[in-house]
Short mmCIF file of C-alpha atoms and ligand atoms in Angstrom, two decimals:
data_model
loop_
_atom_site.label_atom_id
_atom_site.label_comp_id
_atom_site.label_asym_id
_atom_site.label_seq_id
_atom_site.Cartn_x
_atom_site.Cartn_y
_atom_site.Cartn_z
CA UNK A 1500 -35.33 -37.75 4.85
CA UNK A 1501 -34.09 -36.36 1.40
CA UNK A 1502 -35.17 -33.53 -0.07
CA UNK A 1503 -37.03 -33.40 -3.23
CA UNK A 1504 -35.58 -33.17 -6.50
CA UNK A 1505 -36.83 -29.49 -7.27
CA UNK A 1506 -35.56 -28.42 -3.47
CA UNK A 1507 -31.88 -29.84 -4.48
CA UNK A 1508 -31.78 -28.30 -7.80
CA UNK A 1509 -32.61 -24.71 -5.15
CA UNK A 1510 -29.56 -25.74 -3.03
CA UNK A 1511 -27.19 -26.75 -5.66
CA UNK A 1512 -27.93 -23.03 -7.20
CA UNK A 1513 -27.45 -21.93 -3.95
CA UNK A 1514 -23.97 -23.14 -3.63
CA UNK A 1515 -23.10 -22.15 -6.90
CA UNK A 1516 -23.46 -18.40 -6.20
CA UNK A 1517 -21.97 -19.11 -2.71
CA UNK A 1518 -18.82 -20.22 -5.15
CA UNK A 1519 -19.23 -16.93 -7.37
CA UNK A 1520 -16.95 -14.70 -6.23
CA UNK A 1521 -13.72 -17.05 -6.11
CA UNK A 1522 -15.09 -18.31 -9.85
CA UNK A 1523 -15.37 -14.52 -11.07
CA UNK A 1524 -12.04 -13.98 -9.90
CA UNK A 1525 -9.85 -11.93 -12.69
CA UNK A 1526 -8.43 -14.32 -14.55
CA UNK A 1527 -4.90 -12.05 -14.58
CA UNK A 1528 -5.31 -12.42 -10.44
CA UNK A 1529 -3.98 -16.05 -10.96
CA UNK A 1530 -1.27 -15.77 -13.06
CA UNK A 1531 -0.16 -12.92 -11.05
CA UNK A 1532 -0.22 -14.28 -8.03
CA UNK A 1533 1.50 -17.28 -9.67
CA UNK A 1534 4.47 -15.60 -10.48
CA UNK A 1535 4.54 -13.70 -7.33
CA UNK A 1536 4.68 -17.09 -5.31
CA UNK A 1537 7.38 -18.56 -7.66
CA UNK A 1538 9.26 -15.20 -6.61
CA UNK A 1539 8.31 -14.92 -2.79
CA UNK A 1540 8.53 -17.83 -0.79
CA UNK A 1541 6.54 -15.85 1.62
CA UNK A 1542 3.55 -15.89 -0.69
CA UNK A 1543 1.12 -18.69 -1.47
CA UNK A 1544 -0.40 -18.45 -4.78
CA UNK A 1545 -3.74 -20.77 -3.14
CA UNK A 1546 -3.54 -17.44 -0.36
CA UNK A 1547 -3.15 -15.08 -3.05
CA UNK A 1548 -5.76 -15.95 -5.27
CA UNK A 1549 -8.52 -15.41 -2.25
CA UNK A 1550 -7.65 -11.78 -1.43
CA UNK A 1551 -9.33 -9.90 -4.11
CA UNK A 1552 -6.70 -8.62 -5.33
CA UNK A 1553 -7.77 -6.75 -8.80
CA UNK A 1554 -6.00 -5.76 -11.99
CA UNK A 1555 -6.09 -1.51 -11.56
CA UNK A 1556 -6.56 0.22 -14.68
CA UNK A 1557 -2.93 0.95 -15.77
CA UNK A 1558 -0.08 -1.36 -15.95
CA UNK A 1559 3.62 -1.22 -15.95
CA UNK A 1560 6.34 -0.37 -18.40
CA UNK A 1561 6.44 -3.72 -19.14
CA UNK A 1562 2.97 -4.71 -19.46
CA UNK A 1563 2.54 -6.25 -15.93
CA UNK A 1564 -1.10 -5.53 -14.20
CA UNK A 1565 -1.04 -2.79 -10.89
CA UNK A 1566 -2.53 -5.19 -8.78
CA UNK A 1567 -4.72 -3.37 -6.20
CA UNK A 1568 -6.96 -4.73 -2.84
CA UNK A 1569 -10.19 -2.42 -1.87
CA UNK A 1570 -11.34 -3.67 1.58
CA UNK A 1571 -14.15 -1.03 3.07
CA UNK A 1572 -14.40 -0.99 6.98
CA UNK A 1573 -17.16 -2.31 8.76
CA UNK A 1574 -20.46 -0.47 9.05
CA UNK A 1575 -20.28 2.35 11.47
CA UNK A 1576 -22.35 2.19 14.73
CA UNK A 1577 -24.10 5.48 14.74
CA UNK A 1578 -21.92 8.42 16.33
CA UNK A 1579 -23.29 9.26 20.01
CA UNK A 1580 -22.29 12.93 19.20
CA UNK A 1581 -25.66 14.80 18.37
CA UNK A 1582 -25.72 17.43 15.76
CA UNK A 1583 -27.42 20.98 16.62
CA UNK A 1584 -30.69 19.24 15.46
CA UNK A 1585 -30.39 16.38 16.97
CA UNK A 1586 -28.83 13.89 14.59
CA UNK A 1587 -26.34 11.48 14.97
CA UNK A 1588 -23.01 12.69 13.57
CA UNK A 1589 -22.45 10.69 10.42
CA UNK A 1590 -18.65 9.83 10.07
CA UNK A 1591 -16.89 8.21 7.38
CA UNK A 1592 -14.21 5.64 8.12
CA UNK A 1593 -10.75 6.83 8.10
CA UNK A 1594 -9.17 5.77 4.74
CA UNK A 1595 -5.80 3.72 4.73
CA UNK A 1596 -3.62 3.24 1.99
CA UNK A 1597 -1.02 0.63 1.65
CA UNK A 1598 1.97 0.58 -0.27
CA UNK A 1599 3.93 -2.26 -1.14
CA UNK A 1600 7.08 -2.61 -2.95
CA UNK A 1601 7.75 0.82 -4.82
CA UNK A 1602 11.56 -0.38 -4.89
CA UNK A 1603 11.75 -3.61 -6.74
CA UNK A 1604 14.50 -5.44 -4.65
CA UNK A 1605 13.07 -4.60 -1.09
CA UNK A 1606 11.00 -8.09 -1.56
CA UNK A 1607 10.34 -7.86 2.40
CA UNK A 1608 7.88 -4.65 1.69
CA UNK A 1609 5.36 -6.84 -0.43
CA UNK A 1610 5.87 -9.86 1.70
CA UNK A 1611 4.92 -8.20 4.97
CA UNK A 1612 1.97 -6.52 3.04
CA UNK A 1613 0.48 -10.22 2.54
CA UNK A 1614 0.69 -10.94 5.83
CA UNK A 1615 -0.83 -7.84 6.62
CA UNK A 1616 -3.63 -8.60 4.42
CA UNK A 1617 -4.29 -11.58 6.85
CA UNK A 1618 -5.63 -9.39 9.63
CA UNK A 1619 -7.44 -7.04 7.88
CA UNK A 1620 -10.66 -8.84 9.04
CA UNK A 1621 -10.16 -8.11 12.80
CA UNK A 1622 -12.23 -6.23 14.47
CA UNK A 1623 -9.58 -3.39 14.87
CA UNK A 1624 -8.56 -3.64 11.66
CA UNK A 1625 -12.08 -3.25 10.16
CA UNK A 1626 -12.37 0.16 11.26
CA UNK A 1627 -10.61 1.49 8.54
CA UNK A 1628 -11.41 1.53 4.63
CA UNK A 1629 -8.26 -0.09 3.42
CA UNK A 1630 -6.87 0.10 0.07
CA UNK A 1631 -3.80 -1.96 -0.61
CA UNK A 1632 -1.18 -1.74 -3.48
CA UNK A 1633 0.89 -4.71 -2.40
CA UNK A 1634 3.53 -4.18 -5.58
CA UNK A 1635 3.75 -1.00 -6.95
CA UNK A 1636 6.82 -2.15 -9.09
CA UNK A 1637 6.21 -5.41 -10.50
CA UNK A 1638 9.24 -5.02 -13.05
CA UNK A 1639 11.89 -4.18 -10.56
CA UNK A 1640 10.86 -6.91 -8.56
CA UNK A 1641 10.46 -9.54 -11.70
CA UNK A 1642 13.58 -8.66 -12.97
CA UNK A 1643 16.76 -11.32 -12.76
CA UNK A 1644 17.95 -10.04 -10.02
CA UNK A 1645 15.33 -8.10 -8.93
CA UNK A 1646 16.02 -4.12 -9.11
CA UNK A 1647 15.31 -0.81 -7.43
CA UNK A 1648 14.04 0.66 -10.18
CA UNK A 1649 11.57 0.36 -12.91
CA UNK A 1650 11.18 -0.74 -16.74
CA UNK A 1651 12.32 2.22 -17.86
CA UNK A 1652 15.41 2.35 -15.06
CA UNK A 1653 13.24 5.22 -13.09
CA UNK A 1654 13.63 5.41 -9.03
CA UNK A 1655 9.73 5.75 -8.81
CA UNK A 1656 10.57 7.24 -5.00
CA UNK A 1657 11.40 10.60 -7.10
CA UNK A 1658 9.20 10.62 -9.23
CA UNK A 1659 6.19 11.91 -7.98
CA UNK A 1660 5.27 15.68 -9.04
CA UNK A 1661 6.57 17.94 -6.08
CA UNK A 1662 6.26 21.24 -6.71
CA UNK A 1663 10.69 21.41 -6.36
CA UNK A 1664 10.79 18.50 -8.89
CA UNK A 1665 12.01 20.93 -12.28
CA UNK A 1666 14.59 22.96 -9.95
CA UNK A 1667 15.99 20.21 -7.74
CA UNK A 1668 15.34 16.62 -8.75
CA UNK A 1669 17.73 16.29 -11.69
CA UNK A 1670 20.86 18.36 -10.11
CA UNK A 1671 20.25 16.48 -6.85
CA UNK A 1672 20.59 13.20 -8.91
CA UNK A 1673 23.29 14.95 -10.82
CA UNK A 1674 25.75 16.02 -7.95
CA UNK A 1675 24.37 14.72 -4.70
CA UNK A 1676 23.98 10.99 -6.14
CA UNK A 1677 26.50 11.33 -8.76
CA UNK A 1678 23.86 10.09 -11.14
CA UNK A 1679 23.89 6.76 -9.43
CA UNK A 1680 21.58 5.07 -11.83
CA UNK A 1681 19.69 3.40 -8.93
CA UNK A 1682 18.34 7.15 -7.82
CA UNK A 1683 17.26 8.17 -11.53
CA UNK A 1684 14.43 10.29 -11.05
CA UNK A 1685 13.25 10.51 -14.93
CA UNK A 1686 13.12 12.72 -17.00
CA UNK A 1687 10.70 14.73 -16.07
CA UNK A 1688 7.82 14.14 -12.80
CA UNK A 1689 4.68 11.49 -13.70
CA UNK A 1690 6.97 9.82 -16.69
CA UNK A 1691 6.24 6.77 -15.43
CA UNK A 1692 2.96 4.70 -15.51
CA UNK A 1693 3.46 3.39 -11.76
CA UNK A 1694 3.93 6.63 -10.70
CA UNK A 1695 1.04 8.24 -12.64
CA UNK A 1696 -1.33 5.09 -11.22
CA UNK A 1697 -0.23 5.53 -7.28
CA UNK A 1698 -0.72 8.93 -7.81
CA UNK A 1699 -4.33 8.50 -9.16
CA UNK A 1700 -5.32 6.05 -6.13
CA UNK A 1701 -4.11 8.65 -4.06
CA UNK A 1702 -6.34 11.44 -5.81
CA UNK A 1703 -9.30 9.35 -6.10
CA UNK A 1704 -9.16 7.51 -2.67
CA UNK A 1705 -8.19 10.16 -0.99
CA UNK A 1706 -6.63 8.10 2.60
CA UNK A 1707 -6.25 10.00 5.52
CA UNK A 1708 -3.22 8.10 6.24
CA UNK A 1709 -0.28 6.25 3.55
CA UNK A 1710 1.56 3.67 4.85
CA UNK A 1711 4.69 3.11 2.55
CA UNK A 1712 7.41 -0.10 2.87
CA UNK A 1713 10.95 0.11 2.23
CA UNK A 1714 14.15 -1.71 3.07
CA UNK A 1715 16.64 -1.94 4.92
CA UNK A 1716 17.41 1.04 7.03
CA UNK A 1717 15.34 0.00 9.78
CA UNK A 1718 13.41 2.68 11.02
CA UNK A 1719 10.49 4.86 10.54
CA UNK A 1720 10.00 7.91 8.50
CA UNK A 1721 7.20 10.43 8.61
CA UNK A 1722 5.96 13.17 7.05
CA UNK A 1723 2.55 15.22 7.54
CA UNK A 1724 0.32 17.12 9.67
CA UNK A 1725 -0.52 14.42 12.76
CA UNK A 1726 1.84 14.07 15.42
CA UNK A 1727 4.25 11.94 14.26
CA UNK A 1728 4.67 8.09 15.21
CA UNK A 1729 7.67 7.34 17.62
CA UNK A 1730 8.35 3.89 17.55
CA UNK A 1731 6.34 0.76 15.41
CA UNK A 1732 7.97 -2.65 16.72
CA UNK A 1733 11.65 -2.58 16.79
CA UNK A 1734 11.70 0.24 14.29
CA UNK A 1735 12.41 4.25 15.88
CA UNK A 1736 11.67 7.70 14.42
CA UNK A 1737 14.66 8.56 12.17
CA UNK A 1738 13.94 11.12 9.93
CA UNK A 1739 16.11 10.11 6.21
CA UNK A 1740 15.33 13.91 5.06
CA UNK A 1741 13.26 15.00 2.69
CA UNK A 1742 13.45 14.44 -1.17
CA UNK A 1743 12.76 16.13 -4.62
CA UNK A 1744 9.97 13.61 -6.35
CA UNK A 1745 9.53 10.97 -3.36
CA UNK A 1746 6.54 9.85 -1.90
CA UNK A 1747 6.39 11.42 1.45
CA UNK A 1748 7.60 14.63 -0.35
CA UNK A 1749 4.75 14.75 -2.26
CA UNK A 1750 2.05 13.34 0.51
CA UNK A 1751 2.96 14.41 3.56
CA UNK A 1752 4.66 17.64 2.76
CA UNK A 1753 2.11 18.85 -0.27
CA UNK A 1754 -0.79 17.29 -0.25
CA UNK A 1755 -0.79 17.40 3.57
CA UNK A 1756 -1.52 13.65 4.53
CA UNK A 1757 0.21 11.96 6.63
CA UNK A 1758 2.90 10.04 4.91
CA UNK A 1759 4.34 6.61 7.19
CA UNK A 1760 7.16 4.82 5.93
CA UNK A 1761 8.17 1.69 7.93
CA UNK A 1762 11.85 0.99 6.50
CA UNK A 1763 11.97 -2.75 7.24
CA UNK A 1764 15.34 -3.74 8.46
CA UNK A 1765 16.03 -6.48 5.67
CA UNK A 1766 15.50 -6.27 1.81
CA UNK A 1767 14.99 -10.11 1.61
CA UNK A 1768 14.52 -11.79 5.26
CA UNK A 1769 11.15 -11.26 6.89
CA UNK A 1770 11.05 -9.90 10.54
CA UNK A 1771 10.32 -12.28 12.87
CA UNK A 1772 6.69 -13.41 13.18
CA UNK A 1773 6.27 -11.44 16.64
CA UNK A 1774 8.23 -8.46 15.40
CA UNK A 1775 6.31 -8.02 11.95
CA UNK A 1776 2.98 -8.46 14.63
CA UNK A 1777 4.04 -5.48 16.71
CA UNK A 1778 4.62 -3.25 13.82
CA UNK A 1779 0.90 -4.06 12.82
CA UNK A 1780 -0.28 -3.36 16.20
CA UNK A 1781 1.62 -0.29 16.80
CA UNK A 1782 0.76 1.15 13.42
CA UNK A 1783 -3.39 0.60 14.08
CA UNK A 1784 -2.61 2.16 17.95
CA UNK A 1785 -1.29 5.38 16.42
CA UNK A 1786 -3.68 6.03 13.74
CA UNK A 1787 -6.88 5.15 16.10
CA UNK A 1788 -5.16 8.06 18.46
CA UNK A 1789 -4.17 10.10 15.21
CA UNK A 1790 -6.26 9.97 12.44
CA UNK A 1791 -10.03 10.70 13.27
CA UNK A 1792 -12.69 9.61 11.33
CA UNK A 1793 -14.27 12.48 8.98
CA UNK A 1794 -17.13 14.00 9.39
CA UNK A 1795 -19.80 14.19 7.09
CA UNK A 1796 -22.06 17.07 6.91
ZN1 ZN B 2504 13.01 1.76 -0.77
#
């Protein structure tokens, strides 16, 4: 029998506001993740557009939106540890933050970020409050051919405000690099807005754990207080040293989170589907072991 004219006007609403969130979508989502897919073969702009990806609140040199993913874990089942009192511990979800593409022409560190992004509803997954950054460097990576650096020719891997940054970041560039003007480190720490926008997330997110992709060395770098990871996939513990202004400089070795980068072992061809599945499922096993939930008091 079918339903009455007031009772279909009630479900047509009712799939409109089903349809809300994809219609309320940032309009700068879809050209973004337009021009990512024309860039990325990897990355389907249909995909894209359903990920809730959002426009953060700073953009690049060039005027390109810091596209950024909040995905909070699933609600906690109440802690079986009792407090003096009696209560239930109350833990907060250990935080996660993912980031994607810092050096413009490692394309493989956004593309395995997407399919990332995939899983992020499994039930292991869903543990964690994720926030994802999937390209930190839109310019580098826009650019014809795509480059290292940003707008404003800055390595944003030195850029970040470690306390050796005055004494050592410019005479490193200077003699160690021989002012190769891939390693520029700016001018001075936080010059550039990319920089000054991670480093925001990071202070008001505050992860227990960043995850950082590069290309193509390979391996896995660490840096911070938990014990560190030994092997993700294919890729091994190889400490690269430790760098005025970079990321896990400033992370692991300052602010005292652990800092994981996974140095892919291509700039531009994926790992294989199994391989970039492994590195997922290595990198959840050692932070459930690792990182424990905090406690609230
Ligand atoms: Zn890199």
């Amino acid at each position: 029998m079918s339903c009455r004219l007031p009772e279909r006007i009630a479900a047509t609403f009712l799939l409109a506001s089903l349809a809300l969130p994809a219609l309320a979508q940032h309009p700068e989502t879809l050209s973004w993740c337009d021009t990512l897919a024309q860039r990325l073969r990897s990355v389907e702009a249909e995909s894209c557009r359903k990920l809730g990806l959002e426009p953060g609140n700073m953009r690049s040199v060039q005027g390109r939106p810091l596209m950024i993913r909040d995905v909070p874990a699933a609600p906690l089942k109440l802690s079986a540890l009792k407090t003096n009192t009696g209560k239930p511990v109350q833990q907060r979800p250990a935080r996660i933050f993912v980031i994607g593409g810092i050096h413009g022409d490692e394309l493989t560190s956004v593309s395995i970020v997407f399919r990332w992004m995939d899983w992020l509803g499994e039930a292991e997954a869903r543990q964690y409050h994720w926030r994802i950054a999937p390209l930190s460097n839109p310019d580098g990576l826009l650019a014809r051919p795509s480059r290292r650096t940003n707008g404003n020719g800055v390595d944003l891997n030195r850029n970040f405000p470690t306390p050796d940054w005055f004494a050592d970041a410019l005479p490193y560039w200077k003699q160690r690099t021989k002012e190769d003007p891939r390693r520029f480190p700016g001018t001075k720490p936080m010059s550039e807005p990319e920089t000054r926008w991670l480093h925001q997330e990071i202070e008001r997110f505050k992860p227990d754990v960043i995850v950082s992709i590069h290309a193509p060395y390979g391996i896995l770098d660490y840096d911070g207080p938990a014990q560190e990871p030994r092997r993700f996939g294919r890729l091994n513990l190889n400490r690269l040293g430790v760098y005025p202004g970079s990321l896990g400089n400033f992370g692991g070795v300052h602010k005292n989170i652990p800092v994981i980068t996974i140095e892919l072992p291509n700039a531009t061809a994926m790992p294989a589907p199994k391989e970039q599945r492994q590195i997922w499922d290595d990198m959840l096993a050692w932070i459930k072991k690792h990182i424990v939930p905090q406690t609230l008091s």
